[in-house]
XYZ file of C-alpha atoms in Angstrom:
654
model
C 74.815 189.085 131.930
C 73.003 188.031 135.078
C 70.491 185.182 134.894
C 68.149 184.928 137.868
C 67.386 181.270 137.226
C 71.053 180.330 137.329
C 71.528 182.413 140.455
C 68.788 180.471 142.236
C 70.543 177.215 141.330
C 73.821 178.585 142.649
C 72.268 179.323 146.019
C 72.136 175.587 146.754
C 75.906 175.245 146.335
C 76.587 178.473 148.185
C 74.449 177.440 151.157
C 76.362 174.216 151.731
C 79.655 176.082 151.377
C 78.400 178.608 153.911
C 77.544 175.840 156.390
C 81.016 174.359 155.971
C 82.684 177.752 156.447
C 80.569 178.499 159.513
C 81.603 175.155 160.958
C 85.272 175.988 160.450
C 84.852 179.421 161.999
C 82.797 178.079 164.895
C 85.457 175.546 165.839
C 88.183 178.148 165.523
C 86.311 180.839 167.447
C 85.534 178.484 170.334
C 88.729 176.399 170.518
C 91.404 178.439 168.756
C 92.208 175.439 166.509
C 91.848 175.604 162.725
C 90.435 172.159 161.982
C 91.962 170.908 158.732
C 90.334 167.532 159.476
C 86.962 169.179 158.788
C 86.784 167.650 155.303
C 87.451 164.121 156.540
C 84.697 164.421 159.162
C 82.309 165.475 156.384
C 83.297 162.535 154.175
C 83.094 159.974 156.986
C 79.623 161.230 157.953
C 78.461 161.059 154.332
C 79.646 157.449 154.032
C 77.874 156.501 157.276
C 74.716 158.117 155.911
C 75.043 156.062 152.718
C 75.565 152.895 154.772
C 72.486 153.543 156.887
C 70.163 154.245 153.959
C 71.465 152.106 151.087
C 72.748 149.059 152.990
C 70.827 148.943 156.274
C 67.645 150.309 154.656
C 66.968 152.917 157.327
C 64.487 155.686 156.530
C 66.292 158.859 155.524
C 64.956 160.790 158.518
C 66.106 158.142 161.009
C 69.503 157.910 159.334
C 69.851 161.702 159.522
C 69.168 161.627 163.263
C 71.754 158.885 163.743
C 74.442 160.556 161.626
C 73.898 164.224 162.465
C 72.645 163.753 165.993
C 75.027 161.045 167.203
C 77.875 160.154 164.832
C 79.143 163.587 163.752
C 78.928 165.307 167.177
C 80.326 162.148 168.754
C 83.374 162.396 166.503
C 83.913 165.972 167.654
C 83.607 165.041 171.333
C 85.931 162.061 170.887
C 88.566 164.158 169.154
C 88.416 166.884 171.783
C 88.660 164.418 174.657
C 91.268 162.028 173.277
C 93.422 164.248 171.037
C 93.229 167.987 171.597
C 92.577 168.173 175.338
C 95.654 166.033 176.223
C 97.797 168.170 173.916
C 96.555 171.329 175.600
C 97.024 170.028 179.122
C 100.471 168.572 178.532
C 101.643 171.787 176.884
C 102.626 169.789 173.795
C 102.502 171.554 170.458
C 101.961 170.172 167.000
C 98.229 170.901 166.674
C 98.574 171.232 162.905
C 100.048 167.756 162.580
C 97.414 166.441 164.993
C 94.612 167.748 162.756
C 96.363 166.235 159.739
C 96.625 162.973 161.654
C 92.886 163.032 162.341
C 92.227 163.687 158.632
C 94.431 160.792 157.536
C 92.997 158.533 160.254
C 89.420 159.111 159.165
C 90.251 158.692 155.485
C 91.955 155.436 156.434
C 88.744 154.316 158.137
C 86.758 155.201 155.002
C 89.087 153.118 152.838
C 89.125 150.273 155.368
C 85.341 150.101 155.805
C 84.156 150.982 152.309
C 87.216 150.235 150.206
C 87.445 153.832 149.047
C 84.759 153.181 146.447
C 82.829 156.038 144.865
C 79.040 156.057 144.893
C 76.635 158.068 142.764
C 73.529 157.145 144.767
C 74.192 159.132 147.938
C 70.869 159.764 149.700
C 69.485 163.284 149.841
C 68.002 164.849 152.957
C 66.282 167.659 151.115
C 62.765 167.570 149.728
C 62.097 167.431 146.001
C 59.972 169.870 144.052
C 59.910 173.637 143.816
C 57.717 176.660 144.334
C 56.712 179.240 141.732
C 57.988 182.694 142.605
C 55.946 185.860 142.046
C 56.125 186.811 138.402
C 55.449 183.316 137.133
C 58.770 182.694 135.410
C 61.118 181.479 138.154
C 60.919 178.448 140.395
C 62.797 178.082 143.679
C 63.521 174.484 144.777
C 62.307 173.469 148.211
C 65.826 172.170 148.888
C 67.253 175.664 148.427
C 64.651 177.127 150.775
C 65.592 174.618 153.472
C 69.294 175.280 152.986
C 68.815 179.055 153.187
C 66.843 178.594 156.381
C 69.578 176.414 157.875
C 72.261 178.948 157.015
C 70.251 181.842 158.449
C 69.426 180.032 161.686
C 72.948 178.688 162.251
C 74.754 181.945 161.437
C 72.368 184.176 163.360
C 72.212 181.867 166.360
C 75.978 181.497 166.538
C 76.484 185.259 166.218
C 74.108 185.966 169.066
C 75.603 183.205 171.193
C 79.166 184.470 170.802
C 78.488 188.204 171.064
C 75.481 188.692 173.314
C 75.573 185.946 175.929
C 77.654 184.927 178.909
C 78.754 181.833 177.009
C 80.283 184.019 174.329
C 82.155 186.003 176.955
C 83.550 182.808 178.476
C 84.516 181.520 175.030
C 86.506 184.671 174.286
C 88.201 184.403 177.671
C 89.192 180.776 177.054
C 90.565 181.446 173.584
C 92.529 184.522 174.708
C 94.086 182.943 177.815
C 92.982 179.435 178.734
C 94.963 179.254 181.983
C 93.649 182.588 183.232
C 90.099 181.606 182.328
C 90.466 178.303 184.178
C 91.736 180.197 187.226
C 88.514 182.231 187.090
C 86.458 178.992 187.213
C 85.478 179.157 183.543
C 84.609 175.605 182.286
C 87.166 175.652 179.494
C 87.006 171.932 178.759
C 83.218 171.915 178.538
C 83.216 174.910 176.183
C 85.860 173.310 173.977
C 83.907 170.050 173.874
C 80.785 171.931 172.833
C 82.691 173.783 170.124
C 84.123 170.587 168.681
C 80.753 168.830 168.768
C 79.013 171.735 167.012
C 81.775 172.079 164.412
C 81.714 168.338 163.700
C 77.908 168.497 163.365
C 78.216 171.205 160.695
C 80.957 169.215 158.962
C 78.715 166.160 158.849
C 75.809 168.266 157.603
C 77.941 169.738 154.803
C 79.158 166.286 153.764
C 75.671 164.779 153.735
C 74.262 167.705 151.713
C 77.126 167.820 149.216
C 77.441 164.061 148.568
C 74.404 163.893 146.240
C 75.726 166.900 144.283
C 79.400 165.940 143.845
C 79.072 162.161 144.365
C 80.550 160.209 147.230
C 84.314 159.858 146.759
C 86.943 159.951 149.558
C 89.565 162.232 148.038
C 87.346 164.285 145.731
C 84.714 165.116 148.339
C 87.353 165.829 150.983
C 89.066 168.298 148.658
C 85.712 169.870 147.764
C 84.948 170.541 151.426
C 88.492 171.764 152.121
C 88.205 174.246 149.259
C 85.598 176.123 151.281
C 88.473 177.239 153.497
C 88.772 180.097 151.003
C 85.485 181.466 152.310
C 86.830 181.370 155.867
C 90.015 183.086 154.708
C 88.023 185.880 153.062
C 86.291 186.347 156.413
C 89.736 186.411 158.112
C 88.476 183.678 160.440
C 86.450 186.244 162.370
C 83.308 187.445 160.551
C 80.405 185.006 160.146
C 78.335 187.416 157.967
C 81.248 187.878 155.571
C 81.731 184.110 155.354
C 78.062 183.498 154.581
C 77.890 186.315 152.036
C 81.081 185.209 150.298
C 79.924 181.586 150.086
C 76.577 182.550 148.544
C 78.270 184.917 146.082
C 80.760 182.257 144.958
C 77.987 179.683 144.539
C 75.983 182.094 142.378
C 79.045 183.065 140.341
C 79.833 179.399 139.724
C 76.458 178.783 138.083
C 76.456 182.107 136.240
C 79.659 181.041 134.474
C 77.699 178.309 132.681
C 76.178 181.051 130.536
C 79.572 182.463 129.518
C 80.626 181.277 126.045
C 83.834 182.956 124.847
C 85.942 181.996 121.858
C 86.569 178.287 121.481
C 90.192 178.517 122.609
C 89.104 180.114 125.920
C 86.097 177.894 126.582
C 88.215 175.303 128.373
C 89.540 177.954 130.752
C 86.024 179.165 131.557
C 84.787 175.618 132.128
C 87.731 174.878 134.435
C 87.079 178.082 136.375
C 83.381 177.285 136.665
C 83.923 173.830 138.132
C 86.802 174.901 140.371
C 85.819 178.399 141.448
C 86.125 177.643 145.160
C 89.721 176.465 144.862
C 90.562 179.541 142.784
C 89.047 181.735 145.491
C 91.048 179.866 148.147
C 94.295 180.537 146.291
C 93.511 184.183 145.515
C 92.280 184.851 149.059
C 95.506 183.522 150.558
C 97.509 185.680 148.161
C 95.458 188.830 148.805
C 94.518 188.726 152.477
C 97.609 190.101 154.233
C 96.989 188.646 157.664
C 94.688 186.169 159.343
C 93.553 186.071 162.939
C 95.497 182.865 163.530
C 96.800 182.351 167.006
C 99.875 180.232 167.684
C 100.902 180.580 164.061
C 104.514 180.288 164.970
C 104.082 177.104 166.952
C 101.815 174.952 164.859
C 104.759 173.078 163.446
C 106.591 172.727 166.717
C 107.093 169.261 168.046
C 108.158 167.998 164.627
C 111.873 168.177 165.275
C 114.096 166.208 167.562
C 114.780 167.626 170.989
C 118.356 168.009 172.098
C 121.631 167.425 170.324
C 123.130 164.033 169.709
C 126.095 163.386 171.942
C 127.093 159.919 170.833
C 129.815 158.665 168.582
C 129.185 157.413 165.082
C 130.399 153.981 166.153
C 127.418 153.505 168.476
C 125.336 150.594 167.192
C 122.071 152.370 167.938
C 123.095 155.331 165.827
C 123.650 153.019 162.886
C 120.201 151.437 163.065
C 118.337 153.912 160.794
C 120.998 153.862 158.074
C 121.229 150.088 158.255
C 117.458 149.753 158.004
C 117.353 152.104 155.009
C 120.122 150.165 153.229
C 118.319 146.900 153.904
C 114.932 148.007 152.612
C 116.483 149.496 149.474
C 118.702 146.492 148.775
C 116.226 143.662 149.297
C 114.062 144.370 146.201
C 116.993 143.446 143.943
C 116.323 139.847 144.999
C 112.524 139.987 144.659
C 110.574 138.077 142.052
C 109.052 140.181 139.235
C 105.617 140.541 140.863
C 106.989 141.804 144.183
C 109.588 143.984 142.481
C 106.904 145.781 140.506
C 105.333 146.947 143.778
C 108.747 147.910 145.178
C 109.379 150.294 142.276
C 107.276 152.895 144.107
C 109.652 153.009 147.103
C 112.632 155.015 145.760
C 110.370 157.463 143.908
C 108.252 158.098 146.998
C 111.411 158.357 149.120
C 112.656 161.216 146.923
C 109.366 163.077 147.480
C 109.631 162.453 151.217
C 113.202 163.737 151.241
C 111.985 166.965 149.616
C 109.722 167.454 152.643
C 112.711 166.937 154.912
C 114.452 169.806 153.114
C 111.503 172.207 153.297
C 110.147 171.423 156.753
C 112.827 169.506 158.593
C 115.821 171.645 157.691
C 114.207 175.053 157.139
C 111.055 174.810 159.274
C 108.756 175.835 156.394
C 105.592 173.730 156.529
C 104.750 172.696 152.973
C 101.566 170.790 152.153
C 101.954 171.227 148.400
C 104.608 168.659 147.474
C 102.065 166.563 145.571
C 101.625 169.407 143.107
C 105.370 169.740 142.513
C 105.710 165.975 142.099
C 102.930 165.907 139.529
C 104.456 168.799 137.590
C 107.779 166.963 137.469
C 106.044 163.913 136.041
C 104.094 166.011 133.533
C 107.134 167.966 132.317
C 109.149 164.768 131.985
C 106.400 163.092 129.952
C 106.017 166.129 127.684
C 109.754 166.345 127.055
C 110.149 162.633 126.438
C 107.150 162.673 124.112
C 108.688 165.603 122.241
C 111.823 163.684 121.352
C 114.076 164.499 124.301
C 115.969 161.381 125.470
C 114.379 159.932 128.588
C 117.544 160.088 130.708
C 117.695 163.800 129.922
C 113.957 164.377 130.383
C 113.878 162.683 133.807
C 116.270 165.337 135.139
C 115.277 168.268 132.930
C 111.598 167.935 133.880
C 112.279 168.409 137.627
C 114.595 171.309 136.788
C 111.637 173.008 135.135
C 109.740 172.618 138.413
C 112.415 174.619 140.254
C 111.214 177.987 138.837
C 107.661 177.037 139.832
C 108.878 176.401 143.372
C 110.774 179.667 143.247
C 107.635 181.624 142.279
C 105.339 179.861 144.725
C 107.952 180.297 147.429
C 107.504 184.051 147.456
C 104.299 183.858 149.530
C 106.370 182.062 152.173
C 108.428 185.205 152.724
C 105.732 186.852 154.824
C 103.934 183.708 156.038
C 104.599 181.165 158.719
C 102.957 178.222 160.382
C 99.340 177.540 159.517
C 99.075 180.454 157.068
C 102.007 179.069 155.086
C 100.577 175.549 155.253
C 97.261 176.732 153.806
C 99.060 178.669 151.065
C 101.074 175.648 149.937
C 97.998 173.418 150.039
C 96.087 175.926 147.905
C 98.951 175.895 145.384
C 98.730 172.106 145.074
C 94.937 172.266 144.757
C 95.136 174.852 141.953
C 97.681 172.740 140.067
C 95.548 169.619 140.480
C 92.334 171.267 139.344
C 93.589 173.534 136.578
C 96.416 171.386 135.171
C 96.173 167.700 136.065
C 92.393 167.554 135.562
C 92.447 169.272 132.161
C 92.665 167.040 129.049
C 94.443 169.811 127.146
C 97.473 169.282 129.404
C 97.398 165.569 130.211
C 95.506 164.088 127.295
C 97.410 161.695 125.059
C 100.476 161.434 127.286
C 102.615 158.374 126.678
C 105.148 157.497 129.373
C 107.714 154.847 128.511
C 111.010 153.776 129.997
C 114.237 154.326 128.081
C 116.055 151.570 126.223
C 118.159 149.541 128.585
C 115.915 150.177 131.604
C 112.733 148.420 130.513
C 113.503 145.534 132.853
C 112.235 146.214 136.379
C 115.540 145.289 138.039
C 117.501 147.717 135.906
C 114.935 150.444 136.366
C 114.912 149.908 140.129
C 118.677 150.314 140.125
C 118.283 153.591 138.250
C 115.728 154.764 140.814
C 118.095 153.957 143.683
C 120.847 155.904 141.897
C 118.525 158.921 141.609
C 117.682 158.597 145.291
C 121.377 158.562 146.204
C 121.855 161.678 144.069
C 118.976 163.366 145.897
C 120.532 162.426 149.239
C 123.828 163.980 148.173
C 121.975 167.202 147.356
C 120.278 167.075 150.734
C 123.584 166.475 152.493
C 125.067 169.530 150.821
C 122.107 171.549 152.123
C 122.519 170.199 155.643
C 126.234 170.745 156.165
C 128.521 173.741 156.216
C 127.432 177.382 156.425
C 124.284 176.738 154.408
C 123.143 174.027 156.811
C 123.775 176.250 159.822
C 121.806 179.053 158.163
C 118.854 176.718 157.541
C 118.883 175.525 161.153
C 118.919 179.123 162.348
C 115.995 179.902 160.041
C 114.070 176.913 161.376
C 114.686 177.704 165.041
C 114.100 181.466 164.980
C 113.653 183.849 162.068
C 114.427 186.828 164.289
C 117.715 185.261 165.401
C 118.558 184.400 161.798
C 118.000 188.014 160.726
C 120.142 189.290 163.591
C 122.900 186.907 162.467
C 122.924 188.532 159.032
C 121.084 185.769 157.164
C 118.968 186.871 154.210
C 115.804 185.108 155.376
C 113.717 186.106 152.363
C 116.170 184.691 149.862
C 116.780 181.593 151.973
C 113.066 180.737 152.126
C 112.618 181.013 148.382
C 115.786 178.992 147.791
C 114.538 176.194 150.063
C 111.165 176.039 148.318
C 112.866 175.881 144.927
C 115.159 173.018 145.999
C 112.317 171.090 147.627
C 110.142 171.557 144.530
C 112.881 170.213 142.264
C 113.392 167.128 144.443
C 109.633 166.486 144.573
C 109.530 166.838 140.788
C 112.220 164.175 140.455
C 110.201 161.851 142.672
C 107.112 162.466 140.564
C 108.995 161.790 137.323
C 110.227 158.469 138.719
C 106.714 157.608 139.906
C 105.209 158.106 136.445
C 108.083 156.242 134.765
C 107.739 153.284 137.118
C 104.021 153.020 136.358
C 104.617 153.901 132.668
C 101.607 156.235 132.853
C 100.674 159.642 134.191
C 97.910 159.161 136.750
C 96.570 162.444 138.210
C 95.222 160.654 141.285
C 98.793 159.817 142.293
C 99.344 163.540 142.865
C 96.051 164.491 144.492
C 96.436 167.347 147.031
C 94.843 165.200 149.733
C 97.476 162.562 148.992
C 100.041 165.276 149.696
C 98.543 165.716 153.176
C 99.015 161.998 153.780
C 102.656 162.271 152.668
C 103.349 165.142 155.020
C 101.818 163.288 157.956
C 103.862 160.182 157.127
C 107.129 162.134 156.994
C 106.273 163.845 160.281
C 105.657 160.485 161.930
C 108.985 159.034 160.803
C 110.960 162.184 161.563
C 110.677 165.327 159.516
C 114.343 166.221 160.019
C 115.698 162.778 159.090
C 116.381 161.882 155.466
C 117.040 158.282 156.471
C 113.736 158.202 158.347
C 112.005 159.504 155.223
C 113.404 156.612 153.175
C 112.356 154.012 155.738
C 108.953 155.678 156.008
C 108.403 155.507 152.252
C 109.275 151.805 152.228
C 106.985 151.134 155.190
C 104.088 153.010 153.581
C 104.373 151.069 150.317
C 104.822 147.748 152.144
C 101.730 148.286 154.291
C 99.653 149.317 151.275
C 100.742 146.252 149.311
C 100.774 143.702 152.130
C 97.513 144.629 153.843
C 94.069 145.875 152.940
C 93.558 149.446 151.820
C 93.223 151.835 154.725
C 95.599 150.235 157.214
C 98.439 152.586 156.291
C 96.166 155.589 156.792
C 95.182 154.329 160.222
C 98.812 153.826 161.222
C 99.917 157.233 159.931
C 96.935 158.953 161.522
C 97.556 157.432 164.941
C 101.261 158.286 164.730
C 100.557 161.892 163.738
C 98.041 162.305 166.557
C 100.623 161.065 169.068
C 103.412 163.183 167.596
C 102.795 166.087 169.973
C 103.755 163.830 172.864
C 106.774 162.299 171.129
C 108.698 165.137 169.402
C 110.747 164.158 166.394
C 108.673 161.112 165.499
C 110.262 157.698 165.150
C 113.641 159.186 164.222
C 113.529 161.294 167.374
C 112.691 158.216 169.437
C 115.634 156.320 167.938
C 117.851 159.320 168.651
C 116.808 159.396 172.291
C 117.464 155.667 172.598
C 120.877 156.248 171.076
C 121.564 159.005 173.590
C 120.690 156.699 176.462
C 122.747 153.858 175.030
C 125.668 156.198 174.497
C 125.405 157.532 178.037
C 125.221 154.014 179.444
C 128.294 152.943 177.482
C 130.498 155.651 179.051
C 132.507 154.003 181.885
C 132.095 155.502 185.330
C 135.000 155.996 187.755
C 132.714 155.425 190.710
C 131.752 152.002 189.347
C 135.321 150.770 189.333
C 136.459 151.784 185.873
C 140.181 151.738 185.236
C 139.942 154.982 183.343
C 141.240 158.029 185.143
C 139.093 161.161 185.459
C 141.320 162.874 182.912
C 140.941 160.147 180.275
C 137.167 159.852 180.712
C 136.652 163.606 180.631
C 139.454 165.507 178.920
C 137.924 168.878 179.796
C 139.342 170.239 183.088
C 136.803 170.850 185.861
C 135.474 174.383 186.074
C 135.732 176.476 189.219
C 132.364 177.114 190.820
C 131.241 180.543 191.880
C 130.303 181.092 195.555
C 126.631 180.737 194.634
C 127.405 177.552 192.722
C 129.332 176.112 195.692
C 126.383 176.883 197.971
C 123.967 175.092 195.633
C 126.316 172.109 195.396
C 126.583 171.963 199.192
C 122.803 171.892 199.537
C 122.585 169.096 196.959
C 125.175 167.041 198.880
C 123.291 167.601 202.131
C 120.045 166.326 200.563
C 121.777 163.256 199.146
C 123.429 162.360 202.465
C 120.375 163.510 204.451
């Protein structure tokens, strides 16, 4: 049945979702960048609003002017000027990782400034009270009237601006071909700055309006705002009316579900669907919508891998630095005191999860933002098996094996998706798992996680974790060498070339997702065992975004870099205040477009230079003959080659 009173209540939720979706579409339509950091901008603005009103005692109206008129648009302008414009001008790629870096950076600021605390007293901008509708039985809140007016004005104004004005024509020219538009004297930078400022304003508005409804919490509110991406997906990132209509319909449906009372055994499912309808729509939309209007979808993950092949010997001391560092950080905790060792127990488990990202993204080029969901499933399956009487040493490996079929099934969407579309699909998978499994007492209630006999002591358990990590590295090595490794590299570099080489790309993609899911499940099982508890917040989808950014910073195609990165992340979290690690990861991810390959790539380039410098030169007086220093005989130059060489010699002697 349809209840008009419930529908009016749902309009409030739908209006805020519509504003968030319009902000996403506005930024994308003007700049061509899908801003995943949208949720973090909303959360940061909401926290600043709380600070202004609850701590500094500003009037709500003055605080709204400060936050929505200065802070939120200022964030957009700062990001466009300092992050996205340099990436565009330098020709560097990696915009996806840059947006993730901005998200992690702003969440780090929230944790650093406010300690990541949740607040239930977020101030409200909207007026209280309601108005009696004709008929005398229904009342419409003033807040809903204001929100409907905001949505109508913003959507209509933006539609007219983009379709019926000269500014809209210039925007379309810039998005289609920025260089050509600049040659025609179109102010591309000014238009992009305006788009980012307006999008950040709408993000801040959505965060400030939603904070009183869903409470002020860094991860929870960020995920709530990100779930509205499903509305943008339904609109295929092009249609503002469709986005607004879909958001209002979902908001109404969410409140209408409160009146649905099925049999007792199904009531939990209905309640979960009611509270998480937006994330369900996000997942279904990504499964149903065959194609999005995403530009540069094949390049959003570029810049993650190292450039050039290594040409140095294994005996080079620089080449041994990463492996030596990894061995050192894994070996030192054996000599820690009990308090420090307890914190170090998180390192090998997190390293296994990071290594799973190396398999999926570094070796196969498939951007996966859903590893947190696989890790949590591995922990949940392990706890269920161990609680059901299965020996722990069996459950810790059998649980991750049960995650492999889940990775296999969720890997099928990757067959026809790449780049940003694939990233959104994997993130939606993790969000669905978090909302419909980890947040439901029927699945996680009453779980007891204990270590097996003989490994209760932290030193012994840490040794077991290191052994599992070594086993995971052996699996990764088998995937990176031989014909299988060459096939994965071909898949990462060019799917078309891989198909022409006879590689079954469809099967290879699903296989990679299954392997990565199993490894992430093992890391999750070790995480829960180390803590001796299943904590759903450890596997939050937003936490998975932080993990991906961290692996990208350390080198997404380096298993050793992933291990060092996991140790560094845990050490910074333990040794400093909360939020510093997010700041460091965010800054590194933002700079990744200018330094391909991350820290591992930088070490590799240093090794290349050191290796080149260590090769003796005949011209510098080396006793080596030309034959011994270069066993390959010189090649004969063509006439054109000899002419070029002659011109080069003339310029040098000039």
